[in-house]
Amino acid sequence: MSDKTKTVYKSLGLCGFGLGSNSAAVDVKDGKIVRIRPMHYGEKYNIEDMRPWKIVARNGAVLEPKTKTCPSPLQYGYKKRVYSKNRIPFPLKRVDWDPDGDRHPETRGKSKYVRISWDEATTICANEIKRIKETYGMEALLLQCDGHGESKILHAAHGCEQKLLDLMGGYTLQARQPDSWEGWTWGAKHAWGMEPVGKQGHVENLFMDIVQNGDCLIMWSGDPETTPWGWGGMMPGVLESFLTEAGIFQIFITPDLNYAAAAHADKWIPILPNTDAALQCAIAYTWIKEGLFDREWVESHSVGFDWFEHYIMGNEDGVPKTPAWAAPICGIPARQIKALARYWADHAVSIGHCAGGGMIRAAYSSEPARLEVCLLTMQQLGKPGAGQMNFMDVGLFGIDDIYPMPRSECQPDLNSVYHGWAMLTTPTNFIPKTLIPQAIMNPPVHWSGGHVIAGLPAEDQFIEWDFPQPGCPGIHMIWTDSPCWQTCWNGGNEMQRALRHPNLEFIMAQHPWMENDCLFADIVLPTTTKLEVHDISADLYGLNYNMLIHEEQAIPHVGDSLSDWECVIAIAEKLGLRDEYVEGTEEELIKKGFDNSGVQDMISYEEWMEKGYYVVPTAENWENDRMHLREWWKDADAEKFNTPTGKVEFYSTGLAKHYPDDEERPPVPHFIPYGESHQESLLHPRAKEYPYLLITNHPRWRVHANNDDNTWMREFETCKVVGPDGYAYEPIWINPVDAVKVNVKNGDIVKMYNERGAVLGGIRLSERVIPGAIYQDHGARVDSIVVGEFDRAGANNLICPSNTTSKNAPGEVTNSFLVNIDKVDVFELAKQYPEAFSKVYDKATGQIAETVIIDEEA
């Protein structure tokens, strides 16, 4: 190729935390991205040297690794994200924020911005850090350095600030709770103790076991054709197709006929959101009543089954958990519940997930997670063809034990040069992410749940904490490099109010795009995408092979941007700490990363640099690895689970000891429709005013808010609904039966609301949604009509519950909550809110940076 034409390799996954995936070849011409395409593993290597694996199903069907990577449409269209009109073009200062005068916190989210130089911006940021330290102490600075986003290593968007702030004396960390694994961590860990996050911990060769010995896979509250797109590409969909080819019956239990169900389900069982626990109890009742389980086996592998049976049979509360009892609660006929229970008892059944879906992110999600463990155990977890398989997050934290496919010789490890936040840390000063608004506006805050960080043992959850700790002054400054709290977490309207609170004297954000929390910052620093930096990466989630990639810089920096690392270096220089902060050049750190990656003995550094990537061969004799929980199934004494008793606990001895009177997470798992913390149930009187349960899936055409501005994605019919005013509204899917009740039709614009606020959306009629529920993807970018109250773009996290999973489980609740909808006239709304509806708007992109910039030369 000529100097003006080149191809570079990039991992384009959006999982963040340095965990690369979705690798692609990026073709560049004259400094511009021409196209993004799959990488061909064999382009520079012999396929035979990779030791291609092979899985042969019971019926003879054969699955082999692909010869190229499997990026999703999100990656193919990513150049549109790189060149988005919503890129922040240069450093910005909020027009009515004066560091030497009136700071006007009350206008955040509404104020516009003026251009400033990098020198002025970094001087302000450095001076504010010094002022905060001198006035309050460094614990007054809240560092928001987590979140899903581009997977960078040297230039990591999630934590480059940590070392600098440590040099300054510390900070308070926003501790990210296990947001995709809430129910597993706060519930299932207390049933089977599985590490690291509460799902089945040993899944070695599980997929092979399912296709060779299983009869059925129940995909419970998940969509392998959508959710994994940002984390591991499209291979989960390939696995789903192979299950059909292998003759494995697939049942989907979900409120909506999602994309995977539409493509792969042999049976769809629609269920009302947040009622999975009722269905699970009724299945258990049927098994107990009809003797459809091996009681002796269960009692040898578990403890507390008698307590569980006592509850299920109605001896605790006088209500037997029969299929007839469950049917009106979950919307599934009693006969179908019985049929499912009997089929399951007569076949080898596994359960599949994509991190849990709505079942795991709803109110009291600890209960269905624990009940799933109970059901799997009642039908002999670990027997041939029976386990719990995850279709994403495979190999999480670099752990081979949680990789269900043929493993590679190693998972390349880049922790030696990773500048981002490692999730398994145990910080000294911290606040759970779910409690940030309260910590800002109404301290002190108390919680049970320890450090609330994914991957820590269950015992950590029994620690009581308070914020602020003695001597800590509370929060007066935020530094964020993951400015998407409002559209990814619970109770976002409360967060909007918190960001405008006078306790917050300074907010600085660094990000490539002008969106969400950036709109509330006082200083905004433009950062690069990963296409604009030189880095190193490891592809760990592709489900074909693992790779170590030399990521050359593809294109020059867009606009006046710096990488996240360069941003921090510039501030470190103003603080007089550049030499202490910077530990090497890019080239030196890439070499260090390679030398400590685990592949340094498999290929020379020079050859790796020349070829640009290395495909780690499949491990020899991988098929002889441990077969997930098979030996434990044969003999409970062969392995101790990480519970106090070493066995599956139908009755949690840990919860009984520490929280014996907790009615929201009792020692025995229960169906809890509502309680002290939540009333998100059609059985509660609130449902008279808010009669629909909202499903908020991970979106198909973006990852959280990532790609919401992607013009190619927005061209898909199911991505947006264009209103009569030309604005592209987030779709709201509703069953025609319910549409008649509220008098709406396809294309109508409606207000969806509850007592926490309102968002707009565009109607799509579909029988793919169960009556009683409506569906709108989460993650649309904020476009406030009234800050803290009313959003135009459909950012429904703004109206999620603010309360956590339950009173002793500080997880998020972002799914399956009550709402109502009313048809609106957007032109009347424009008269009522002329400022909000007259903002600059790009029909192809949506909200753009130009909207908030008033003077480029100021």
PDB file of C-alpha atoms in Angstrom, residues 620-787:
ATOM      1  CA  GLU A 620      -4.052 -28.514  23.193  1.00  0.00           C
ATOM      2  CA  ASN A 621      -6.411 -31.192  24.538  1.00  0.00           C
ATOM      3  CA  TRP A 622      -8.985 -28.580  25.494  1.00  0.00           C
ATOM      4  CA  GLU A 623     -11.720 -31.197  25.188  1.00  0.00           C
ATOM      5  CA  ASN A 624     -10.162 -32.971  28.165  1.00  0.00           C
ATOM      6  CA  ASP A 625     -10.576 -29.931  30.383  1.00  0.00           C
ATOM      7  CA  ARG A 626     -12.930 -30.100  33.288  1.00  0.00           C
ATOM      8  CA  MET A 627     -16.587 -30.589  32.248  1.00  0.00           C
ATOM      9  CA  HIS A 628     -18.120 -27.699  34.210  1.00  0.00           C
ATOM     10  CA  LEU A 629     -19.882 -29.151  37.332  1.00  0.00           C
ATOM     11  CA  ARG A 630     -19.961 -32.800  36.293  1.00  0.00           C
ATOM     12  CA  GLU A 631     -17.792 -34.162  39.102  1.00  0.00           C
ATOM     13  CA  TRP A 632     -19.766 -32.202  41.690  1.00  0.00           C
ATOM     14  CA  TRP A 633     -22.963 -33.654  40.237  1.00  0.00           C
ATOM     15  CA  LYS A 634     -21.548 -37.123  40.708  1.00  0.00           C
ATOM     16  CA  ASP A 635     -20.334 -36.451  44.231  1.00  0.00           C
ATOM     17  CA  ALA A 636     -21.117 -33.339  46.275  1.00  0.00           C
ATOM     18  CA  ASP A 637     -17.979 -33.885  48.323  1.00  0.00           C
ATOM     19  CA  ALA A 638     -15.818 -33.548  45.206  1.00  0.00           C
ATOM     20  CA  GLU A 639     -16.053 -29.768  45.416  1.00  0.00           C
ATOM     21  CA  LYS A 640     -17.041 -27.148  47.946  1.00  0.00           C
ATOM     22  CA  PHE A 641     -19.074 -24.199  46.772  1.00  0.00           C
ATOM     23  CA  ASN A 642     -18.194 -20.756  48.083  1.00  0.00           C
ATOM     24  CA  THR A 643     -21.095 -20.636  50.541  1.00  0.00           C
ATOM     25  CA  PRO A 644     -20.858 -20.885  54.335  1.00  0.00           C
ATOM     26  CA  THR A 645     -21.878 -24.554  54.153  1.00  0.00           C
ATOM     27  CA  GLY A 646     -19.970 -25.388  50.972  1.00  0.00           C
ATOM     28  CA  LYS A 647     -23.207 -26.528  49.278  1.00  0.00           C
ATOM     29  CA  VAL A 648     -26.090 -24.963  47.387  1.00  0.00           C
ATOM     30  CA  GLU A 649     -28.170 -23.095  49.957  1.00  0.00           C
ATOM     31  CA  PHE A 650     -31.929 -23.081  49.454  1.00  0.00           C
ATOM     32  CA  TYR A 651     -31.868 -21.341  52.824  1.00  0.00           C
ATOM     33  CA  SER A 652     -29.055 -18.782  52.869  1.00  0.00           C
ATOM     34  CA  THR A 653     -27.188 -19.133  56.120  1.00  0.00           C
ATOM     35  CA  GLY A 654     -25.307 -15.889  55.441  1.00  0.00           C
ATOM     36  CA  LEU A 655     -28.466 -13.825  54.919  1.00  0.00           C
ATOM     37  CA  ALA A 656     -30.085 -15.508  57.916  1.00  0.00           C
ATOM     38  CA  LYS A 657     -27.137 -14.545  60.096  1.00  0.00           C
ATOM     39  CA  HIS A 658     -26.707 -10.949  58.961  1.00  0.00           C
ATOM     40  CA  TYR A 659     -30.210  -9.901  57.815  1.00  0.00           C
ATOM     41  CA  PRO A 660     -32.647 -12.325  59.489  1.00  0.00           C
ATOM     42  CA  ASP A 661     -35.558  -9.873  59.369  1.00  0.00           C
ATOM     43  CA  ASP A 662     -35.105  -8.589  55.818  1.00  0.00           C
ATOM     44  CA  GLU A 663     -38.473  -9.167  54.149  1.00  0.00           C
ATOM     45  CA  GLU A 664     -37.109  -7.967  50.786  1.00  0.00           C
ATOM     46  CA  ARG A 665     -34.312 -10.537  50.643  1.00  0.00           C
ATOM     47  CA  PRO A 666     -35.224 -13.244  53.164  1.00  0.00           C
ATOM     48  CA  PRO A 667     -33.110 -16.360  53.834  1.00  0.00           C
ATOM     49  CA  VAL A 668     -35.392 -18.395  51.528  1.00  0.00           C
ATOM     50  CA  PRO A 669     -36.012 -16.812  48.100  1.00  0.00           C
ATOM     51  CA  HIS A 670     -39.538 -15.453  47.660  1.00  0.00           C
ATOM     52  CA  PHE A 671     -41.715 -13.908  45.023  1.00  0.00           C
ATOM     53  CA  ILE A 672     -41.912 -10.284  46.167  1.00  0.00           C
ATOM     54  CA  PRO A 673     -44.276  -8.218  44.029  1.00  0.00           C
ATOM     55  CA  TYR A 674     -43.801  -5.039  46.080  1.00  0.00           C
ATOM     56  CA  GLY A 675     -42.543  -3.905  49.442  1.00  0.00           C
ATOM     57  CA  GLU A 676     -40.875  -1.134  51.376  1.00  0.00           C
ATOM     58  CA  SER A 677     -38.429  -0.187  48.603  1.00  0.00           C
ATOM     59  CA  HIS A 678     -40.531  -0.736  45.464  1.00  0.00           C
ATOM     60  CA  GLN A 679     -44.121  -0.866  44.282  1.00  0.00           C
ATOM     61  CA  GLU A 680     -43.413  -1.719  40.643  1.00  0.00           C
ATOM     62  CA  SER A 681     -46.163  -4.310  40.231  1.00  0.00           C
ATOM     63  CA  LEU A 682     -49.544  -4.611  38.555  1.00  0.00           C
ATOM     64  CA  LEU A 683     -50.715  -6.077  41.871  1.00  0.00           C
ATOM     65  CA  HIS A 684     -50.089  -2.771  43.645  1.00  0.00           C
ATOM     66  CA  PRO A 685     -52.642   0.098  43.765  1.00  0.00           C
ATOM     67  CA  ARG A 686     -50.123   2.301  41.878  1.00  0.00           C
ATOM     68  CA  ALA A 687     -50.977   0.262  38.779  1.00  0.00           C
ATOM     69  CA  LYS A 688     -54.351   1.998  38.571  1.00  0.00           C
ATOM     70  CA  GLU A 689     -52.532   5.201  37.669  1.00  0.00           C
ATOM     71  CA  TYR A 690     -49.573   3.571  35.889  1.00  0.00           C
ATOM     72  CA  PRO A 691     -50.995   0.417  34.289  1.00  0.00           C
ATOM     73  CA  TYR A 692     -48.042  -0.757  32.156  1.00  0.00           C
ATOM     74  CA  LEU A 693     -44.760  -2.443  33.053  1.00  0.00           C
ATOM     75  CA  LEU A 694     -41.940  -0.987  30.970  1.00  0.00           C
ATOM     76  CA  ILE A 695     -39.377  -3.312  29.380  1.00  0.00           C
ATOM     77  CA  THR A 696     -36.089  -1.454  28.858  1.00  0.00           C
ATOM     78  CA  ASN A 697     -33.834  -3.786  26.904  1.00  0.00           C
ATOM     79  CA  HIS A 698     -30.266  -3.174  25.881  1.00  0.00           C
ATOM     80  CA  PRO A 699     -30.775  -1.548  22.485  1.00  0.00           C
ATOM     81  CA  ARG A 700     -30.186  -3.238  19.175  1.00  0.00           C
ATOM     82  CA  TRP A 701     -28.756  -0.245  17.348  1.00  0.00           C
ATOM     83  CA  ARG A 702     -26.429   1.103  20.048  1.00  0.00           C
ATOM     84  CA  VAL A 703     -24.734   0.128  23.323  1.00  0.00           C
ATOM     85  CA  HIS A 704     -26.324   2.177  26.084  1.00  0.00           C
ATOM     86  CA  ALA A 705     -25.969   5.674  24.562  1.00  0.00           C
ATOM     87  CA  ASN A 706     -23.004   4.728  22.360  1.00  0.00           C
ATOM     88  CA  ASN A 707     -23.978   5.051  18.677  1.00  0.00           C
ATOM     89  CA  ASP A 708     -27.219   6.948  19.296  1.00  0.00           C
ATOM     90  CA  ASP A 709     -25.819   9.568  16.925  1.00  0.00           C
ATOM     91  CA  ASN A 710     -24.764   7.032  14.285  1.00  0.00           C
ATOM     92  CA  THR A 711     -26.494   8.075  11.076  1.00  0.00           C
ATOM     93  CA  TRP A 712     -26.342   4.585   9.558  1.00  0.00           C
ATOM     94  CA  MET A 713     -27.963   2.978  12.582  1.00  0.00           C
ATOM     95  CA  ARG A 714     -30.700   5.606  12.639  1.00  0.00           C
ATOM     96  CA  GLU A 715     -31.691   4.663   9.088  1.00  0.00           C
ATOM     97  CA  PHE A 716     -33.024   1.300  10.277  1.00  0.00           C
ATOM     98  CA  GLU A 717     -36.795   1.322  10.550  1.00  0.00           C
ATOM     99  CA  THR A 718     -36.802  -0.043  14.084  1.00  0.00           C
ATOM    100  CA  CYS A 719     -34.215   2.450  15.354  1.00  0.00           C
ATOM    101  CA  LYS A 720     -36.375   5.579  15.567  1.00  0.00           C
ATOM    102  CA  VAL A 721     -39.876   6.837  14.842  1.00  0.00           C
ATOM    103  CA  VAL A 722     -39.834  10.154  12.978  1.00  0.00           C
ATOM    104  CA  GLY A 723     -42.554  12.433  14.273  1.00  0.00           C
ATOM    105  CA  PRO A 724     -44.551  14.998  12.279  1.00  0.00           C
ATOM    106  CA  ASP A 725     -42.056  17.636  13.448  1.00  0.00           C
ATOM    107  CA  GLY A 726     -39.148  15.740  11.841  1.00  0.00           C
ATOM    108  CA  TYR A 727     -37.637  14.725  15.184  1.00  0.00           C
ATOM    109  CA  ALA A 728     -36.546  11.087  15.499  1.00  0.00           C
ATOM    110  CA  TYR A 729     -38.202   9.722  18.651  1.00  0.00           C
ATOM    111  CA  GLU A 730     -37.223   6.567  20.529  1.00  0.00           C
ATOM    112  CA  PRO A 731     -39.728   3.799  19.651  1.00  0.00           C
ATOM    113  CA  ILE A 732     -42.256   2.546  22.189  1.00  0.00           C
ATOM    114  CA  TRP A 733     -43.553  -0.911  21.282  1.00  0.00           C
ATOM    115  CA  ILE A 734     -47.066  -1.730  22.445  1.00  0.00           C
ATOM    116  CA  ASN A 735     -49.440  -4.622  21.857  1.00  0.00           C
ATOM    117  CA  PRO A 736     -52.447  -3.695  19.646  1.00  0.00           C
ATOM    118  CA  VAL A 737     -54.783  -4.764  22.480  1.00  0.00           C
ATOM    119  CA  ASP A 738     -53.312  -2.078  24.720  1.00  0.00           C
ATOM    120  CA  ALA A 739     -53.039   0.434  21.885  1.00  0.00           C
ATOM    121  CA  VAL A 740     -56.821   0.404  21.554  1.00  0.00           C
ATOM    122  CA  LYS A 741     -57.169   1.184  25.259  1.00  0.00           C
ATOM    123  CA  VAL A 742     -55.046   4.321  24.996  1.00  0.00           C
ATOM    124  CA  ASN A 743     -56.173   5.226  21.458  1.00  0.00           C
ATOM    125  CA  VAL A 744     -52.784   5.249  19.739  1.00  0.00           C
ATOM    126  CA  LYS A 745     -51.635   4.012  16.353  1.00  0.00           C
ATOM    127  CA  ASN A 746     -48.346   3.476  14.544  1.00  0.00           C
ATOM    128  CA  GLY A 747     -46.277   6.639  14.369  1.00  0.00           C
ATOM    129  CA  ASP A 748     -48.104   8.535  17.108  1.00  0.00           C
ATOM    130  CA  ILE A 749     -45.942  10.430  19.574  1.00  0.00           C
ATOM    131  CA  VAL A 750     -46.744   9.765  23.210  1.00  0.00           C
ATOM    132  CA  LYS A 751     -45.640  10.874  26.632  1.00  0.00           C
ATOM    133  CA  MET A 752     -44.567   7.984  28.864  1.00  0.00           C
ATOM    134  CA  TYR A 753     -44.567   8.948  32.517  1.00  0.00           C
ATOM    135  CA  ASN A 754     -44.822   8.138  36.188  1.00  0.00           C
ATOM    136  CA  GLU A 755     -44.415  10.228  39.334  1.00  0.00           C
ATOM    137  CA  ARG A 756     -40.660  10.472  38.655  1.00  0.00           C
ATOM    138  CA  GLY A 757     -41.022  12.323  35.356  1.00  0.00           C
ATOM    139  CA  ALA A 758     -41.816  11.845  31.685  1.00  0.00           C
ATOM    140  CA  VAL A 759     -40.168  11.048  28.352  1.00  0.00           C
ATOM    141  CA  LEU A 760     -41.476  11.081  24.804  1.00  0.00           C
ATOM    142  CA  GLY A 761     -41.506   8.211  22.328  1.00  0.00           C
ATOM    143  CA  GLY A 762     -42.951   7.086  19.010  1.00  0.00           C
ATOM    144  CA  ILE A 763     -45.465   4.248  18.837  1.00  0.00           C
ATOM    145  CA  ARG A 764     -44.799   0.935  17.108  1.00  0.00           C
ATOM    146  CA  LEU A 765     -47.686  -1.547  17.268  1.00  0.00           C
ATOM    147  CA  SER A 766     -46.561  -5.142  17.646  1.00  0.00           C
ATOM    148  CA  GLU A 767     -47.849  -8.430  18.976  1.00  0.00           C
ATOM    149  CA  ARG A 768     -44.230  -9.161  19.879  1.00  0.00           C
ATOM    150  CA  VAL A 769     -44.928  -7.465  23.235  1.00  0.00           C
ATOM    151  CA  ILE A 770     -47.188  -9.091  25.833  1.00  0.00           C
ATOM    152  CA  PRO A 771     -50.319  -7.094  26.775  1.00  0.00           C
ATOM    153  CA  GLY A 772     -49.771  -5.251  30.035  1.00  0.00           C
ATOM    154  CA  ALA A 773     -46.211  -4.366  29.080  1.00  0.00           C
ATOM    155  CA  ILE A 774     -44.689  -1.793  26.773  1.00  0.00           C
ATOM    156  CA  TYR A 775     -41.140  -1.749  25.504  1.00  0.00           C
ATOM    157  CA  GLN A 776     -38.669   1.055  24.914  1.00  0.00           C
ATOM    158  CA  ASP A 777     -34.911   0.495  24.706  1.00  0.00           C
ATOM    159  CA  HIS A 778     -32.850   2.283  27.284  1.00  0.00           C
ATOM    160  CA  GLY A 779     -29.893   4.521  26.501  1.00  0.00           C
ATOM    161  CA  ALA A 780     -31.248   7.261  24.262  1.00  0.00           C
ATOM    162  CA  ARG A 781     -29.251  10.473  24.724  1.00  0.00           C
ATOM    163  CA  VAL A 782     -30.696  13.126  26.999  1.00  0.00           C
ATOM    164  CA  ASP A 783     -32.578  15.968  25.314  1.00  0.00           C
ATOM    165  CA  SER A 784     -34.274  17.823  28.156  1.00  0.00           C
ATOM    166  CA  ILE A 785     -37.523  19.676  27.708  1.00  0.00           C
ATOM    167  CA  VAL A 786     -37.552  20.486  31.425  1.00  0.00           C
ATOM    168  CA  VAL A 787     -34.357  19.491  33.223  1.00  0.00           C
TER     169      VAL A 787
END
